[in-house]
Amino acid sequence: MAWFRRKKEGKEVADGSVHRERITLSHRDRVLITVFGIGALVIIALVLSVLNARAVTPLQGCGRILLSAQRDACYVQLANSTDNASVCSLVGTEQQRSACAVGVAMKENNVSACYEAGMTQADAASCAAETAQSSGSFSACLELNNDTYKSSCIYGLEQKYSFADASYCNDIPNSAESSYCQNTYYYNKALNSLNATYCSMLPNTPNGTPLYVLMQVQAMNASSTGSLSYLEANPLATLNATDSAMCYYQLAARTGNPQLCVYTSGALNSLCLSESRAQISANYTNMTITPASVASSCRLAGLNGTLLDMCENYLFLSVATSRHNETYCSYITNASIEATCASAATNSST
């Protein structure tokens, strides 16, 4: 090399052989070699570092975090930012893994995301049901592979949409909820359309749909329609009336048509006749309606106790609504019904 010089190529000895001397380097040469060697190693290290940095993906970056809590948080953030639920499967704790999957699934309204997160079957089904319910999509409910969650999902959406469409009721695996869904649909259809034909489509046998189930949607509309509402459920439930009879009773009381009461019996028939006739009277604004006249009308129907009180309270509700006069609400003895009456009287006047 040019950095050093050999002193001699060699010299002959007595036997004619050539003796080669060892090459020696100057101090300067040794320093230069050392410097250049270290420099080469640094350059190689830098190149490898850059190449290695470029090869690290966000997923690998999360995996290199030593502390588990921070590492899991990184995976959750990555799963949500990339909408990739499979990343959730890398989260260490089951609770956070489930939360991660639910977050991605609900963000994308994607039920299948719940099954990509490595959760237990039960957690995945729960996640999927919650996502389907949140999305408001019946088709998403149908994707659920757990009958319990599928039933509650479809029924929940039917309830959310006021049972306006019974087409998905048959898709509910739970037979009781499927029946409740269809019966509530016909019950509401009858009262909303004032068409008694729908009452005939309801079962006329004991132990049918629980009264609170039938009346749940009507309760939401009571303040705007002045209808007999969910507030009646407790006393009426003691009568053990059939779904069909309860429907005819409600329709008779609302329309003032006592002829529909023929489809009822017992105490419900008495209540039906009293309220439907009072509804007719309430339509004539020149008739005087007083607590005494209302009480007399309800007693003539043979009512007493809780049913008598209910009859009087709802007759005043009907009168207040028909005459758009909130004054009649003051005669009501039940605070909840009085509040409904005030709202109904006000809304009916607009």
mmCIF file of C-alpha atoms in Angstrom, residues 135-271:
data_model
loop_
_atom_site.group_PDB
_atom_site.id
_atom_site.type_symbol
_atom_site.label_atom_id
_atom_site.label_comp_id
_atom_site.label_asym_id
_atom_site.label_seq_id
_atom_site.Cartn_x
_atom_site.Cartn_y
_atom_site.Cartn_z
ATOM 1 C CA SER A 135 -76.782 0.294 13.711
ATOM 2 C CA GLY A 136 -80.568 -0.055 13.647
ATOM 3 C CA SER A 137 -80.238 -2.688 10.946
ATOM 4 C CA PHE A 138 -82.427 -5.776 10.964
ATOM 5 C CA SER A 139 -80.094 -7.446 8.484
ATOM 6 C CA ALA A 140 -77.266 -7.016 10.994
ATOM 7 C CA CYS A 141 -79.397 -8.765 13.627
ATOM 8 C CA LEU A 142 -79.969 -11.655 11.239
ATOM 9 C CA GLU A 143 -76.190 -12.173 10.995
ATOM 10 C CA LEU A 144 -75.985 -13.090 14.677
ATOM 11 C CA ASN A 145 -75.252 -16.775 15.254
ATOM 12 C CA ASN A 146 -76.566 -16.807 18.819
ATOM 13 C CA ASP A 147 -80.357 -17.271 19.052
ATOM 14 C CA THR A 148 -80.663 -15.452 22.374
ATOM 15 C CA TYR A 149 -78.888 -12.363 21.081
ATOM 16 C CA LYS A 150 -80.662 -12.551 17.729
ATOM 17 C CA SER A 151 -84.061 -12.615 19.448
ATOM 18 C CA SER A 152 -83.333 -9.652 21.698
ATOM 19 C CA CYS A 153 -81.750 -7.757 18.808
ATOM 20 C CA ILE A 154 -84.705 -8.091 16.411
ATOM 21 C CA TYR A 155 -87.295 -7.575 19.147
ATOM 22 C CA GLY A 156 -85.396 -4.545 20.397
ATOM 23 C CA LEU A 157 -85.399 -2.950 16.950
ATOM 24 C CA GLU A 158 -89.107 -3.722 16.436
ATOM 25 C CA GLN A 159 -89.748 -1.988 19.752
ATOM 26 C CA LYS A 160 -87.501 0.906 18.747
ATOM 27 C CA TYR A 161 -89.552 1.386 15.567
ATOM 28 C CA SER A 162 -92.862 1.060 17.481
ATOM 29 C CA PHE A 163 -93.641 -2.336 15.915
ATOM 30 C CA ALA A 164 -94.569 -0.534 12.709
ATOM 31 C CA ASP A 165 -93.541 -3.487 10.542
ATOM 32 C CA ALA A 166 -94.109 -7.080 11.607
ATOM 33 C CA SER A 167 -92.108 -8.599 8.744
ATOM 34 C CA TYR A 168 -89.177 -9.474 11.006
ATOM 35 C CA CYS A 169 -91.243 -10.865 13.891
ATOM 36 C CA ASN A 170 -91.126 -14.353 12.364
ATOM 37 C CA ASP A 171 -87.324 -14.189 12.322
ATOM 38 C CA ILE A 172 -87.185 -14.040 16.123
ATOM 39 C CA PRO A 173 -85.991 -17.464 17.349
ATOM 40 C CA ASN A 174 -87.618 -17.059 20.766
ATOM 41 C CA SER A 175 -91.228 -18.175 20.189
ATOM 42 C CA ALA A 176 -92.691 -16.057 23.006
ATOM 43 C CA GLU A 177 -90.984 -12.856 21.827
ATOM 44 C CA SER A 178 -91.953 -13.647 18.233
ATOM 45 C CA SER A 179 -95.594 -13.934 19.319
ATOM 46 C CA TYR A 180 -95.420 -10.754 21.430
ATOM 47 C CA CYS A 181 -93.947 -8.908 18.467
ATOM 48 C CA GLN A 182 -96.768 -9.862 16.107
ATOM 49 C CA ASN A 183 -99.508 -9.271 18.669
ATOM 50 C CA THR A 184 -98.175 -5.825 19.573
ATOM 51 C CA TYR A 185 -98.070 -4.967 15.877
ATOM 52 C CA TYR A 186 -101.785 -5.830 15.395
ATOM 53 C CA TYR A 187 -102.758 -4.142 18.661
ATOM 54 C CA ASN A 188 -101.072 -0.877 17.694
ATOM 55 C CA LYS A 189 -102.371 -1.138 14.156
ATOM 56 C CA ALA A 190 -105.935 -1.357 15.471
ATOM 57 C CA LEU A 191 -105.610 1.671 17.744
ATOM 58 C CA ASN A 192 -103.643 3.801 15.316
ATOM 59 C CA SER A 193 -105.977 3.135 12.394
ATOM 60 C CA LEU A 194 -109.146 2.837 14.556
ATOM 61 C CA ASN A 195 -109.860 -0.358 12.627
ATOM 62 C CA ALA A 196 -111.376 -3.166 14.725
ATOM 63 C CA THR A 197 -110.446 -5.758 12.088
ATOM 64 C CA TYR A 198 -106.949 -5.900 13.545
ATOM 65 C CA CYS A 199 -108.386 -6.762 16.989
ATOM 66 C CA SER A 200 -109.791 -9.971 15.502
ATOM 67 C CA MET A 201 -106.266 -10.998 14.496
ATOM 68 C CA LEU A 202 -105.176 -11.112 18.123
ATOM 69 C CA PRO A 203 -105.446 -14.295 20.212
ATOM 70 C CA ASN A 204 -108.677 -14.612 22.184
ATOM 71 C CA THR A 205 -107.311 -17.031 24.743
ATOM 72 C CA PRO A 206 -106.127 -16.496 28.349
ATOM 73 C CA ASN A 207 -102.467 -16.021 29.191
ATOM 74 C CA GLY A 208 -101.693 -14.199 25.978
ATOM 75 C CA THR A 209 -99.347 -11.257 25.607
ATOM 76 C CA PRO A 210 -98.622 -9.439 28.894
ATOM 77 C CA LEU A 211 -100.639 -6.235 29.056
ATOM 78 C CA TYR A 212 -97.594 -4.050 29.663
ATOM 79 C CA VAL A 213 -96.103 -5.384 26.427
ATOM 80 C CA LEU A 214 -99.204 -4.538 24.390
ATOM 81 C CA MET A 215 -99.470 -1.070 25.861
ATOM 82 C CA GLN A 216 -95.807 -0.057 25.829
ATOM 83 C CA VAL A 217 -95.937 1.775 22.497
ATOM 84 C CA GLN A 218 -99.332 3.309 23.170
ATOM 85 C CA ALA A 219 -97.941 4.737 26.405
ATOM 86 C CA MET A 220 -95.471 6.793 24.397
ATOM 87 C CA ASN A 221 -98.332 8.253 22.361
ATOM 88 C CA ALA A 222 -100.757 8.824 25.226
ATOM 89 C CA SER A 223 -99.798 12.450 25.759
ATOM 90 C CA SER A 224 -100.451 13.335 22.128
ATOM 91 C CA THR A 225 -103.558 11.224 21.524
ATOM 92 C CA GLY A 226 -105.310 11.317 24.868
ATOM 93 C CA SER A 227 -105.626 7.533 24.613
ATOM 94 C CA LEU A 228 -105.948 5.126 27.492
ATOM 95 C CA SER A 229 -102.392 4.245 28.154
ATOM 96 C CA TYR A 230 -99.770 2.184 29.897
ATOM 97 C CA LEU A 231 -100.862 3.755 33.173
ATOM 98 C CA GLU A 232 -103.875 1.423 33.135
ATOM 99 C CA ALA A 233 -101.804 -1.724 32.922
ATOM 100 C CA ASN A 234 -101.676 -2.615 36.614
ATOM 101 C CA PRO A 235 -105.413 -2.512 37.421
ATOM 102 C CA LEU A 236 -106.453 -3.943 34.052
ATOM 103 C CA ALA A 237 -104.003 -6.820 34.388
ATOM 104 C CA THR A 238 -106.107 -8.157 37.280
ATOM 105 C CA LEU A 239 -108.978 -8.763 34.852
ATOM 106 C CA ASN A 240 -107.073 -11.460 32.921
ATOM 107 C CA ALA A 241 -108.569 -10.247 29.659
ATOM 108 C CA THR A 242 -107.492 -11.728 26.336
ATOM 109 C CA ASP A 243 -105.420 -9.754 23.851
ATOM 110 C CA SER A 244 -108.393 -9.478 21.526
ATOM 111 C CA ALA A 245 -110.810 -8.300 24.259
ATOM 112 C CA MET A 246 -108.339 -5.701 25.489
ATOM 113 C CA CYS A 247 -107.974 -4.395 21.967
ATOM 114 C CA TYR A 248 -111.746 -4.034 21.485
ATOM 115 C CA TYR A 249 -112.051 -2.317 24.860
ATOM 116 C CA GLN A 250 -109.359 0.223 24.066
ATOM 117 C CA LEU A 251 -110.834 0.900 20.642
ATOM 118 C CA ALA A 252 -114.364 1.322 22.041
ATOM 119 C CA ALA A 253 -113.154 3.766 24.694
ATOM 120 C CA ARG A 254 -111.210 5.753 22.144
ATOM 121 C CA THR A 255 -113.895 5.947 19.452
ATOM 122 C CA GLY A 256 -116.960 6.074 21.691
ATOM 123 C CA ASN A 257 -118.407 2.944 20.054
ATOM 124 C CA PRO A 258 -120.085 0.777 22.737
ATOM 125 C CA GLN A 259 -120.994 -1.830 20.116
ATOM 126 C CA LEU A 260 -117.389 -3.058 20.219
ATOM 127 C CA CYS A 261 -117.858 -3.934 23.905
ATOM 128 C CA VAL A 262 -119.767 -7.068 22.859
ATOM 129 C CA TYR A 263 -116.358 -8.694 22.337
ATOM 130 C CA THR A 264 -115.483 -8.154 26.016
ATOM 131 C CA SER A 265 -116.853 -9.764 29.150
ATOM 132 C CA GLY A 266 -117.093 -9.374 32.921
ATOM 133 C CA ALA A 267 -115.710 -6.264 34.571
ATOM 134 C CA LEU A 268 -113.920 -5.290 31.375
ATOM 135 C CA ASN A 269 -117.288 -5.191 29.595
ATOM 136 C CA SER A 270 -118.692 -2.850 32.262
ATOM 137 C CA LEU A 271 -115.676 -0.601 32.003
#
